[in-house]
mmCIF file of C-alpha atoms in Angstrom:
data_model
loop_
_atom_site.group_PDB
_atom_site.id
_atom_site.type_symbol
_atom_site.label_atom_id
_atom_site.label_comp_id
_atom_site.label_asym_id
_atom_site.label_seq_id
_atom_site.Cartn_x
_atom_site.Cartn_y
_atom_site.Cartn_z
ATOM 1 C CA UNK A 262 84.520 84.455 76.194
ATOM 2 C CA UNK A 263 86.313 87.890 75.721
ATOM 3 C CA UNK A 264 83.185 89.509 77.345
ATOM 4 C CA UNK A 265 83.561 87.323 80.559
ATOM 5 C CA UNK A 266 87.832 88.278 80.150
ATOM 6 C CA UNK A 267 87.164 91.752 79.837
ATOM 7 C CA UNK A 268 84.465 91.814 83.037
ATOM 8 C CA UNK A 269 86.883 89.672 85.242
ATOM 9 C CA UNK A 270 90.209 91.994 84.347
ATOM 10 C CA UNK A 271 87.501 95.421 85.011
ATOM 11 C CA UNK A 272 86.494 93.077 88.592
ATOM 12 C CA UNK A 273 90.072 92.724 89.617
ATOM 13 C CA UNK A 274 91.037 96.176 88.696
ATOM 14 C CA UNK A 275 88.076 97.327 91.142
ATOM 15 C CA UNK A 276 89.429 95.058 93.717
ATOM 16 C CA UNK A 277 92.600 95.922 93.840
ATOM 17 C CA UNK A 278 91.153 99.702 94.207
ATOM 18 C CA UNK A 279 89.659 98.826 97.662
ATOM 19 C CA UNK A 280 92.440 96.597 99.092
ATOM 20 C CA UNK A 281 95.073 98.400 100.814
ATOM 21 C CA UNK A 282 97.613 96.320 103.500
ATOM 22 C CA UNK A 283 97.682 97.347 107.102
ATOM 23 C CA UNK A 284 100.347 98.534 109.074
ATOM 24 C CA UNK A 285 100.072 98.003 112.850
ATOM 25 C CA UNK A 286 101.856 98.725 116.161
ATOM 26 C CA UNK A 287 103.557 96.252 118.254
ATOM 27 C CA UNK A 288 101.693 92.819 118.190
ATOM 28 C CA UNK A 289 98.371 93.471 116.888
ATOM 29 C CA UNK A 290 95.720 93.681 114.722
ATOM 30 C CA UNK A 291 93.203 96.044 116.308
ATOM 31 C CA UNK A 292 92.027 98.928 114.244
ATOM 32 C CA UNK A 293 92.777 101.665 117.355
ATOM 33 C CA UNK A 294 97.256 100.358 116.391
ATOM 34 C CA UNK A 295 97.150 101.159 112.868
ATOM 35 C CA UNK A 296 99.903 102.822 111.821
ATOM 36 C CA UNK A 297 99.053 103.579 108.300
ATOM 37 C CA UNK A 298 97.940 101.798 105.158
ATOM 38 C CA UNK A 299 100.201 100.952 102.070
ATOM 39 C CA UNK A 300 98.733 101.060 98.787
ATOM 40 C CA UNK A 301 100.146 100.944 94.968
ATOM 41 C CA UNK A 302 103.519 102.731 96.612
ATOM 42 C CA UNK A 303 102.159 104.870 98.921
ATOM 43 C CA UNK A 304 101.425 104.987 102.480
ATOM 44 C CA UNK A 305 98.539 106.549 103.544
ATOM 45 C CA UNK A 306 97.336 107.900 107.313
ATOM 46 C CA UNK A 307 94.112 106.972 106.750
ATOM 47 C CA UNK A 308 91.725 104.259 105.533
ATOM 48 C CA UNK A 309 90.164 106.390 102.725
ATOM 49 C CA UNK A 310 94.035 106.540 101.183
ATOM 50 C CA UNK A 311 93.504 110.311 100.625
ATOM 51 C CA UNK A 312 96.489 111.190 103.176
ATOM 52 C CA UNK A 313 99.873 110.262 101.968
ATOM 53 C CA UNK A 314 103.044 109.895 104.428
ATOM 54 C CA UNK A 315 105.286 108.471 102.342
ATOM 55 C CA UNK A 316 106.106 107.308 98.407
ATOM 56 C CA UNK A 317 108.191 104.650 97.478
ATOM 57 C CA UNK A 318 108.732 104.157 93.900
ATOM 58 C CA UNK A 319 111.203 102.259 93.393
ATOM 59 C CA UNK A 320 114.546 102.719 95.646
ATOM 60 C CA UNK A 321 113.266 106.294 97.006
ATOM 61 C CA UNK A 322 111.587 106.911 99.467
ATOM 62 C CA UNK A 323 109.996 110.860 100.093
ATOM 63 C CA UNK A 324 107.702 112.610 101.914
ATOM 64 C CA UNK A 325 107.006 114.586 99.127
ATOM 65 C CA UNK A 326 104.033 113.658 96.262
ATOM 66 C CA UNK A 327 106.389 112.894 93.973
ATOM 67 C CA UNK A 328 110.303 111.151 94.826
ATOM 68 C CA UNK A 329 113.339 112.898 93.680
ATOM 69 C CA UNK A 330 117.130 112.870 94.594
ATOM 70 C CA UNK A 331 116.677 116.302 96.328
ATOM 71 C CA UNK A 332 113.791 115.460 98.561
ATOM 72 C CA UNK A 333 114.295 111.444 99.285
ATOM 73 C CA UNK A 334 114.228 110.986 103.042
ATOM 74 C CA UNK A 335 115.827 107.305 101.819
ATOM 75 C CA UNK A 336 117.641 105.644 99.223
ATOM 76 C CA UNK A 337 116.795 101.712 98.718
ATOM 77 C CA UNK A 338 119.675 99.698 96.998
ATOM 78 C CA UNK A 339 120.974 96.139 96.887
ATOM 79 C CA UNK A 340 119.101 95.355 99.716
ATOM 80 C CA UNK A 341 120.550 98.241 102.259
ATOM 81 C CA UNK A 342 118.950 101.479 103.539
ATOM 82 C CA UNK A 343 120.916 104.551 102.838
ATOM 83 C CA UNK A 344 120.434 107.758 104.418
ATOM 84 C CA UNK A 345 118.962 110.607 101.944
ATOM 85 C CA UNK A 346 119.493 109.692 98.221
ATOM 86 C CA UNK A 347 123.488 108.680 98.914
ATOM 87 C CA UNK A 348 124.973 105.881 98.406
ATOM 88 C CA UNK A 349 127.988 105.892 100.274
ATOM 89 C CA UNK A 350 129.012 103.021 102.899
ATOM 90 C CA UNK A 351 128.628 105.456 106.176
ATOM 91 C CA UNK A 352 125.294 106.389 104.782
ATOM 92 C CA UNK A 353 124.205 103.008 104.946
ATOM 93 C CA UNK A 354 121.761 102.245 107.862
ATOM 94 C CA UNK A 355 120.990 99.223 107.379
ATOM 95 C CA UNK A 356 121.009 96.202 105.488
ATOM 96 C CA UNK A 357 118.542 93.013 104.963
ATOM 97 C CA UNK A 358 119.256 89.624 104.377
ATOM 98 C CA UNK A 359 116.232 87.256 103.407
ATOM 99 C CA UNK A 360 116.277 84.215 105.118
ATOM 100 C CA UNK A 361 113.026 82.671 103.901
ATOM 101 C CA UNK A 362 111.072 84.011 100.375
ATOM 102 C CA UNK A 363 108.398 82.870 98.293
ATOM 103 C CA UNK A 364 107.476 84.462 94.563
ATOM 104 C CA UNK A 365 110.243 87.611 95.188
ATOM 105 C CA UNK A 366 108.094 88.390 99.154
ATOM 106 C CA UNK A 367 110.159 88.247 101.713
ATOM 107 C CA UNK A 368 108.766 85.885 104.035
ATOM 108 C CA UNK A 369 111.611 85.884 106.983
ATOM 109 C CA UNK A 370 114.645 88.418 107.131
ATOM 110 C CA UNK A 371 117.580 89.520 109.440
ATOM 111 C CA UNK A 372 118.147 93.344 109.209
ATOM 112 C CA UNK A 373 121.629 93.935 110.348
ATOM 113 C CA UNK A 374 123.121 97.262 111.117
ATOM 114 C CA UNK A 375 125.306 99.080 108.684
ATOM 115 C CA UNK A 376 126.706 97.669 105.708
ATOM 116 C CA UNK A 377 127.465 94.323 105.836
ATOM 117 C CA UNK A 378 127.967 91.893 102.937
ATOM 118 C CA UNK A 379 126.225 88.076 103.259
ATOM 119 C CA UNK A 380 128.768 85.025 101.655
ATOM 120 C CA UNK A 381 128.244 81.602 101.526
ATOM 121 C CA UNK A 382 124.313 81.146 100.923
ATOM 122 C CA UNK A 383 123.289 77.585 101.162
ATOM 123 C CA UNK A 384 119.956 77.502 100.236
ATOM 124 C CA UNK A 385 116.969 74.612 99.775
ATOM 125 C CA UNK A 386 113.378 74.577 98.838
ATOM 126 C CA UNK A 387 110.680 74.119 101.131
ATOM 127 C CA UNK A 388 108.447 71.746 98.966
ATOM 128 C CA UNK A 389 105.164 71.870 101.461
ATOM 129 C CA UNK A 390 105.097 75.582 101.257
ATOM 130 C CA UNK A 391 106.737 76.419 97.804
ATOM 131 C CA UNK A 392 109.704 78.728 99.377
ATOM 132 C CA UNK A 393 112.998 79.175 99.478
ATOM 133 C CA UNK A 394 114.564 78.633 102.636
ATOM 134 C CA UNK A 395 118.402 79.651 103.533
ATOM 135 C CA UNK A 396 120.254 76.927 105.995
ATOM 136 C CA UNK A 397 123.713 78.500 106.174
ATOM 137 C CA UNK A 398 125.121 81.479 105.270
ATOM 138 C CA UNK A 399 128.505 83.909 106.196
ATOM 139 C CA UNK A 400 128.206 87.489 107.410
ATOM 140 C CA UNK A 401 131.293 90.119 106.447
ATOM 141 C CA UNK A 402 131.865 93.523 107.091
ATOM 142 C CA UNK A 403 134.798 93.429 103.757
ATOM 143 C CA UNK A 404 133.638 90.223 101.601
ATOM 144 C CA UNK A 405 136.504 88.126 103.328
ATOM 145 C CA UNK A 406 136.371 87.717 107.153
ATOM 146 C CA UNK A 407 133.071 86.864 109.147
ATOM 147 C CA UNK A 408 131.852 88.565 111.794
ATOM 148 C CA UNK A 409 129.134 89.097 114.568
ATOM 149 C CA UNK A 410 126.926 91.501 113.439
ATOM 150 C CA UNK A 411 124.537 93.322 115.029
ATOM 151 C CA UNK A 412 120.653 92.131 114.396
ATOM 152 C CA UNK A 413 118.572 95.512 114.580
ATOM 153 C CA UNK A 414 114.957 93.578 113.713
ATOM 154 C CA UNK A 415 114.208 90.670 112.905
ATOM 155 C CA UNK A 416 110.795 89.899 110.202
ATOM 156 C CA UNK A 417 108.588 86.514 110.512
ATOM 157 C CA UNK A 418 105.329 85.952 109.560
ATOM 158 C CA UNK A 419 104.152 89.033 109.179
ATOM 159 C CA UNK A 420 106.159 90.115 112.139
ATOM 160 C CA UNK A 421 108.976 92.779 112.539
ATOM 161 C CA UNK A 422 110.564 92.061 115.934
ATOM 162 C CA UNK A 423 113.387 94.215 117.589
ATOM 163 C CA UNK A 424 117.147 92.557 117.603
ATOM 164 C CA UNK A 425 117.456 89.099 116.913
ATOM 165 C CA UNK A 426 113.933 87.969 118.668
ATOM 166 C CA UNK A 427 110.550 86.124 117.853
ATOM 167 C CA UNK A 428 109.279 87.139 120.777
ATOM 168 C CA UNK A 429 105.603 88.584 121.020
ATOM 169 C CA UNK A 430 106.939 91.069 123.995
ATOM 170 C CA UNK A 431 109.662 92.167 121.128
ATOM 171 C CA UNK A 432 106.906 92.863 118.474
ATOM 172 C CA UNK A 433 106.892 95.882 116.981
ATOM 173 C CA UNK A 434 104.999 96.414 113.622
ATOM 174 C CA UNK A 435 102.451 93.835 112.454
ATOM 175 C CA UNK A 436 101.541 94.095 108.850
ATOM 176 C CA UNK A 437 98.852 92.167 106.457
ATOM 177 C CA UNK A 438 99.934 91.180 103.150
ATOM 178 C CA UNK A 439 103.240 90.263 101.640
ATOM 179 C CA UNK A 440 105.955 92.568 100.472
ATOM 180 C CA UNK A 441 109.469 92.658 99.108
ATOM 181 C CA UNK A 442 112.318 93.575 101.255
ATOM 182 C CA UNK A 443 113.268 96.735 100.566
ATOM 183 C CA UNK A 444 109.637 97.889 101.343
ATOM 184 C CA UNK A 445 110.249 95.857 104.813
ATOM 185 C CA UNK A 446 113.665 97.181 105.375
ATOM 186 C CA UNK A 447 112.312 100.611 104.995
ATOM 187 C CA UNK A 448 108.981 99.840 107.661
ATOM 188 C CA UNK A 449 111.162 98.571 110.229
ATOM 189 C CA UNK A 450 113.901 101.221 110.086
ATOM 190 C CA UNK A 451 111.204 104.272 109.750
ATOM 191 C CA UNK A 452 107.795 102.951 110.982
ATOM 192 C CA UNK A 453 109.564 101.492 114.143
ATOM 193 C CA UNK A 454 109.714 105.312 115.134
ATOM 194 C CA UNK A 455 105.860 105.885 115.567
ATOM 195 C CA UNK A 456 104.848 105.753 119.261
#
């Protein structure tokens, strides 16, 4: 019994050596749009993950091998994007709000511009698919009065879309696997950039 544990656990290890997620362009899944590959915090610029673009451990995000304060190109926090490794409110790029998750993935999402703060979340659970789905929720700029924002992308099944579309003609990264949202908000306001 602990032989078969310990050859299963050395299997999965192996696995999870060869599986890396795919990152495409627009709405697509052919090998000549891939943008890169994530892997274990990285993304990579090639299949072989011997390239890396990018690290993200954690709420940093560098171009360097290794992420520090000095040489983050992002800072990941409370669900915004800042700018460098600040964390002051003009800093802030972006911010996402999950509208549908499942096990701590983000399944659907708004990304609105700036900082904004979300009030008000009604929320239920989708019993056919396991999830949690939001129904209602309040969008402030201070915490108090509700406003319009602006919707830069919007994510849904496995889908980032530009503005507040699910439109195939809006596509603009396609992506296999499942993956919080700061790793999301971070892909659609940097990987959106790659022609």
């Amino acid at each position: 019994m602990k032989k078969m544990l310990v050859v299963s656990m050395i299997a999965g290890l192996a696995l999870s050596n060869f599986a890396a997620e795919k990152i495409y362009r627009g709405n697509s899944k052919d090998a000549k749009d891939i943008i890169c590959y994530y892997q274990g915090q990285r993304f990579y610029s090639d299949a072989a993950r011997k390239n890396p673009i990018y690290h993200h451990p954690g709420n940093m995000v560098s171009k360097d091998a290794k992420a520090t304060a000095k040489n983050s190109i992002y800072r990941l926090m409370g669900d915004r994007i800042y700018k460098g490794y600040s964390l002051a409110k003009p800093d802030c790029i972006a911010t996402i709000f999950e509208t549908k998750t499942k096990r701590g993935d983000a399944l659907s999402a708004k990304i609105f511009d700036g900082f904004i703060i979300v009030r008000e979340v009604v929320k239920s659970t989708d019993k056919k698919t396991k999830s949690e789905v939001v129904t209602s929720y309040k969008v402030t700029a201070d915490g108090i009065n509700e406003i319009q924002p602006k919707v830069l992308f919007t994510i849904d099944n496995n889908k980032i879309y530009r503005g507040d579309s699910t439109n195939d003609k809006d596509c603009v990264l396609t992506f296999t696997g499942s993956f919080p949202a700061s790793r999301l908000l971070f892909m659609a306001i940097e990987l959106t950039k790659t022609k």
